[in-house]
mmCIF file of C-alpha atoms in Angstrom:
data_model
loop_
_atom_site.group_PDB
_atom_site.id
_atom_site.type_symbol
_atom_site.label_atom_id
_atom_site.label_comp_id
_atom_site.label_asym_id
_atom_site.label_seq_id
_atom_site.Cartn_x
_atom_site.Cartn_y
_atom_site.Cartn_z
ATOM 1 C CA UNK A 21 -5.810 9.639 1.487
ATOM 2 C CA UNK A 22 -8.099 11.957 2.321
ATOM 3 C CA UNK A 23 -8.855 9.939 6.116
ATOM 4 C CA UNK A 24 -5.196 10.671 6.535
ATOM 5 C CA UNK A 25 -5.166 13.998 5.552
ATOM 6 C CA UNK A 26 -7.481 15.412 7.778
ATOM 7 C CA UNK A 27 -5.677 13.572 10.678
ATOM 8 C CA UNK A 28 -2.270 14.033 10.275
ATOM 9 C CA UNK A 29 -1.812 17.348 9.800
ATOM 10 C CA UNK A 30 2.071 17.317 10.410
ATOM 11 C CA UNK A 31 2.631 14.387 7.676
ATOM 12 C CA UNK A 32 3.518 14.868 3.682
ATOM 13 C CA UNK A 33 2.196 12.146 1.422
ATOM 14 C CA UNK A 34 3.092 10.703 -1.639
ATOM 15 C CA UNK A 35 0.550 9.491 -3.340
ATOM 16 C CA UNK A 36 1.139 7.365 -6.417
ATOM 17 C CA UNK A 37 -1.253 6.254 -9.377
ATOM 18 C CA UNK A 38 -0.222 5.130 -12.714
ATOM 19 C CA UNK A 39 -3.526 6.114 -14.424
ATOM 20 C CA UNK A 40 -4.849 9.668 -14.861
ATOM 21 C CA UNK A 41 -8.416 8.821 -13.806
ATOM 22 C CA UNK A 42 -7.518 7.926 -10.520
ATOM 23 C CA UNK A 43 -5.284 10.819 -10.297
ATOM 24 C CA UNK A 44 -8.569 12.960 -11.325
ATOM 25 C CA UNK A 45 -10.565 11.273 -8.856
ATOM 26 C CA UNK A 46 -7.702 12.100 -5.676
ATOM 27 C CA UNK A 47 -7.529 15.574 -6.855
ATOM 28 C CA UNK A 48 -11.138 15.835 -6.853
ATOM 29 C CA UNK A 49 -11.458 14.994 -3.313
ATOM 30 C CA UNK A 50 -9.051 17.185 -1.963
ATOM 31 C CA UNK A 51 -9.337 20.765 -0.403
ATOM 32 C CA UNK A 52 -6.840 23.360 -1.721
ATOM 33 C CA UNK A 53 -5.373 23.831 1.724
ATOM 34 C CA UNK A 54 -3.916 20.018 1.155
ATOM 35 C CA UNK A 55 -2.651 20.579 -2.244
ATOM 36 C CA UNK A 56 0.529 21.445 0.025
ATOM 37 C CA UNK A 57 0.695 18.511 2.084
ATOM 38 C CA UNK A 58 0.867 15.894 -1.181
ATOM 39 C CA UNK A 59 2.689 15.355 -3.859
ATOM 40 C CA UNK A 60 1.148 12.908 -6.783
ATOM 41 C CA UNK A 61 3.406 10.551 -8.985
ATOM 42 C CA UNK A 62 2.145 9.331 -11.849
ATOM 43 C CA UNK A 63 4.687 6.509 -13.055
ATOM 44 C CA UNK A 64 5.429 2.975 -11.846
ATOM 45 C CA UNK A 65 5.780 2.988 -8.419
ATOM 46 C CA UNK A 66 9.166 1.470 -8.516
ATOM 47 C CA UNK A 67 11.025 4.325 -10.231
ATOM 48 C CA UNK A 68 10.087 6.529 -7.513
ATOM 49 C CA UNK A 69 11.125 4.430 -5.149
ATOM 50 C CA UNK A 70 14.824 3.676 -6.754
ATOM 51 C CA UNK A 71 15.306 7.906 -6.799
ATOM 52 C CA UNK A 72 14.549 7.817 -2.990
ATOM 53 C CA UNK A 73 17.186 7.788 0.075
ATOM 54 C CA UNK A 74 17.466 5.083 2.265
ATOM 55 C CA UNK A 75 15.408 5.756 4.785
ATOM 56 C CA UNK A 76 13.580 8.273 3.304
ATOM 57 C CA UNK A 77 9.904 6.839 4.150
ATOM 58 C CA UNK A 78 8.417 6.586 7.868
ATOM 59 C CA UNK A 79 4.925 4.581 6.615
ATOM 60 C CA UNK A 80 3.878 2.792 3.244
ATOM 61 C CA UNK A 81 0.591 2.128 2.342
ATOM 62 C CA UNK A 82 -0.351 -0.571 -0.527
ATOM 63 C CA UNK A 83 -3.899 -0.348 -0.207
ATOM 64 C CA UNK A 84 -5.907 -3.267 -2.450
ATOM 65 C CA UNK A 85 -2.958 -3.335 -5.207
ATOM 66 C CA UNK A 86 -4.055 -5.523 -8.141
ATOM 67 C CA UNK A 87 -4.068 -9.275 -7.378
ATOM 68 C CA UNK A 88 -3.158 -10.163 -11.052
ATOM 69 C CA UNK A 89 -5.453 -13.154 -10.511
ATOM 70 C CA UNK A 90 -3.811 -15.071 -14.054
ATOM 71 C CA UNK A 91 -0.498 -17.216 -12.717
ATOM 72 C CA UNK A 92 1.574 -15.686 -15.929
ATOM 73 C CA UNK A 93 0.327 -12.644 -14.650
ATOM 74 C CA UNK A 94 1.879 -12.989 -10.964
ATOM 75 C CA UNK A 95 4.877 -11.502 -12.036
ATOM 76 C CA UNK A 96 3.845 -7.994 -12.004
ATOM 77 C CA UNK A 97 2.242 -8.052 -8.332
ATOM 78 C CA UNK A 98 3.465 -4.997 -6.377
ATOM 79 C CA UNK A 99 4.186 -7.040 -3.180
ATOM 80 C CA UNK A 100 6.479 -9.574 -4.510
ATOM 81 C CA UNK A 101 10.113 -10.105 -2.727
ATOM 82 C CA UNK A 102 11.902 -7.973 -4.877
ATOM 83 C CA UNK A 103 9.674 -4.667 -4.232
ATOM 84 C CA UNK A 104 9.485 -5.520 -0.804
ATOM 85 C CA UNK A 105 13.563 -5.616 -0.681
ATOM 86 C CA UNK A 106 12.994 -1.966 -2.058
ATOM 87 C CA UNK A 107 10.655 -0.963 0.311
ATOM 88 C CA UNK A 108 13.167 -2.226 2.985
ATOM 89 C CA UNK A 109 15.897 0.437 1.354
ATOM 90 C CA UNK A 110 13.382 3.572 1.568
ATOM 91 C CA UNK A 111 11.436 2.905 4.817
ATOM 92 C CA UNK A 112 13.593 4.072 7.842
ATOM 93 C CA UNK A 113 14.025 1.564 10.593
ATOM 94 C CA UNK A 114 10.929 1.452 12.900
ATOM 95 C CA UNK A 115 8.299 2.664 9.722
ATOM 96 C CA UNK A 116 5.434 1.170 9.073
ATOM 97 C CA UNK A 117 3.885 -0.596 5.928
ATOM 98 C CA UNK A 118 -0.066 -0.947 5.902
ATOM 99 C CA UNK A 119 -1.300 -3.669 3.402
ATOM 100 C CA UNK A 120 -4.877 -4.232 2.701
ATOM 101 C CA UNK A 121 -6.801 -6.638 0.396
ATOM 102 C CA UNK A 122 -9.649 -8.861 -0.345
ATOM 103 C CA UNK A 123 -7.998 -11.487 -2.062
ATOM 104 C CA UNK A 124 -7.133 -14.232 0.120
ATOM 105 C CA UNK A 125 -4.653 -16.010 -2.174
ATOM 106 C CA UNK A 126 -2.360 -12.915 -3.156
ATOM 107 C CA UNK A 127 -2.820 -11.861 1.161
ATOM 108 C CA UNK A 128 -1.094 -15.680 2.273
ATOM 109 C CA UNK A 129 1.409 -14.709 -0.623
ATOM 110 C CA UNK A 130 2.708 -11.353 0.708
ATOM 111 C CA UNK A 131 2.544 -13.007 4.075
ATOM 112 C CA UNK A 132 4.984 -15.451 3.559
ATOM 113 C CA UNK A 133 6.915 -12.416 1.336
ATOM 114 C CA UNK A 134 7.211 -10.176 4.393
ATOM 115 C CA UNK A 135 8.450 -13.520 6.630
ATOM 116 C CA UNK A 136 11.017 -14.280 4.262
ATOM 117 C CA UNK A 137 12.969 -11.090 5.078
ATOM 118 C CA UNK A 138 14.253 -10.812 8.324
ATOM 119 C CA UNK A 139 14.496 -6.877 8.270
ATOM 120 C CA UNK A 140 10.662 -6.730 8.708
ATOM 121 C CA UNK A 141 8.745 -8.193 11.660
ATOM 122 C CA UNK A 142 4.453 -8.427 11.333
ATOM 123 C CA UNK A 143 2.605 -6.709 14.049
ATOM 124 C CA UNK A 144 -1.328 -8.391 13.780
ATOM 125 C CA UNK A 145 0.024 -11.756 13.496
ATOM 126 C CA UNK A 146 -3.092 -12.593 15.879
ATOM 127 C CA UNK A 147 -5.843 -11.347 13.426
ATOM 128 C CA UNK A 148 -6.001 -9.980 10.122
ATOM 129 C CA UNK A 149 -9.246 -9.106 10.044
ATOM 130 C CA UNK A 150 -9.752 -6.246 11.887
ATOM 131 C CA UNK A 151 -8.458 -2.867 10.206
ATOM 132 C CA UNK A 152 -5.915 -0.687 11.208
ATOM 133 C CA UNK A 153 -7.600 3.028 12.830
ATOM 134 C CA UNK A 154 -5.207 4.826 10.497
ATOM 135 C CA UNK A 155 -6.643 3.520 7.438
ATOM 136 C CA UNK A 156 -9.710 5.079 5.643
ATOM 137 C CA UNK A 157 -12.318 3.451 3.539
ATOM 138 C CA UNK A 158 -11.368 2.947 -0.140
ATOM 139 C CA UNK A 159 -13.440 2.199 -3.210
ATOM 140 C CA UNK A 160 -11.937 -1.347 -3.357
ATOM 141 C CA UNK A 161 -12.928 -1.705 0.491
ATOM 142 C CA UNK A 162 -16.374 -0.486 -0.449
ATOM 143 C CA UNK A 163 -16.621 -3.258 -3.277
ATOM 144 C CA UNK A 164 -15.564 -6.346 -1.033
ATOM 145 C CA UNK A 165 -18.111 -5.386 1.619
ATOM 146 C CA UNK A 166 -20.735 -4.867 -0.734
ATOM 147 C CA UNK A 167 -20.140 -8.333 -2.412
ATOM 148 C CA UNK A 168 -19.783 -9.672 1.657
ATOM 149 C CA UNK A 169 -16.036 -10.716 1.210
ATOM 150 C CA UNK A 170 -13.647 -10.395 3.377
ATOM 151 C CA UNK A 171 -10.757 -8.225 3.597
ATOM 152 C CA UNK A 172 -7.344 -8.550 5.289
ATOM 153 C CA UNK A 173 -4.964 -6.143 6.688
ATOM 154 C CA UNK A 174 -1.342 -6.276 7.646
ATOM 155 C CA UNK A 175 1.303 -4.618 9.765
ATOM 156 C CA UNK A 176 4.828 -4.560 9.405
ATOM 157 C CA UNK A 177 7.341 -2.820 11.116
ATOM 158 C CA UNK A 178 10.904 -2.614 9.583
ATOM 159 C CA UNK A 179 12.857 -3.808 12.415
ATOM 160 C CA UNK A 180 16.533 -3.135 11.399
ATOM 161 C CA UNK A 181 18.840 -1.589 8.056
#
């Protein structure tokens, strides 16, 4: 967040994070003159997002969610086709949503998510490899190039209500 801070300085963030560490480790990072700029959640994701307007969000940004590797654990992956019907109702027509991960299985998954729902259209359909200039380097991006794995990035536009 901080990549994105520093280079849009006419955008307000959200940023959301269910455990206080991580919140710790945000708030940590940032200058005071941001503290304006962002607002931190601390909850699941998807309350927030049921209090929001339609059309409330121009970008989204799920940046190396948990893959919930387990199959009984599957259920509780944030990019599933329920969540990404709710991320349909916030984002305004024409927004954005950034995904990033390292996990090839759980990436072919949201893939075929996002194609199921014909309000969304994907943007780097010819190569998931190479990383959006808006995102910055996370921890989790850090980890899978240290341990020489891949990661893969998607685009999606929201193409109508």
């Amino acid at each position: 967040i901080k990549f994105l801070l520093k280079n849009e300085v006419d955008s307000y963030f959200i940023a959301i994070e269910i455990y206080r560490n991580g919140i710790a480790e945000l708030v940590s990072k940032l200058d005071k003159k941001e503290y304006d700029r962002i607002s931190i959640y601390q909850n699941d994701f998807r309350i927030l997002i049921d209090d929001l307007s339609e059309g409330a969000l121009s970008r989204i940004l799920v940046l190396y969610p948990d893959p919930w590797i387990k199959r009984r654990h599957r259920k509780r992956r944030i990019l599933n086709l329920r969540n990404i019907e709710k991320f349909s109702k916030v984002l305004k027509v024409g927004g954005l949503i950034y995904v990033a991960t390292d996990i090839k299985e759980y990436f072919l998954e949201i893939i075929a998510n996002f194609t199921k729902k014909k309000t969304f259209s994907i943007l780097n359909k010819d190569n998931f490899l190479i990383k959006p200039s808006i995102l910055g380097k996370t921890k989790y991006e850090k980890k899978a190039l240290a341990s020489k794995q891949d990661s893969f990035y998607l685009l999606v536009k929201k193409t109508s209500g």
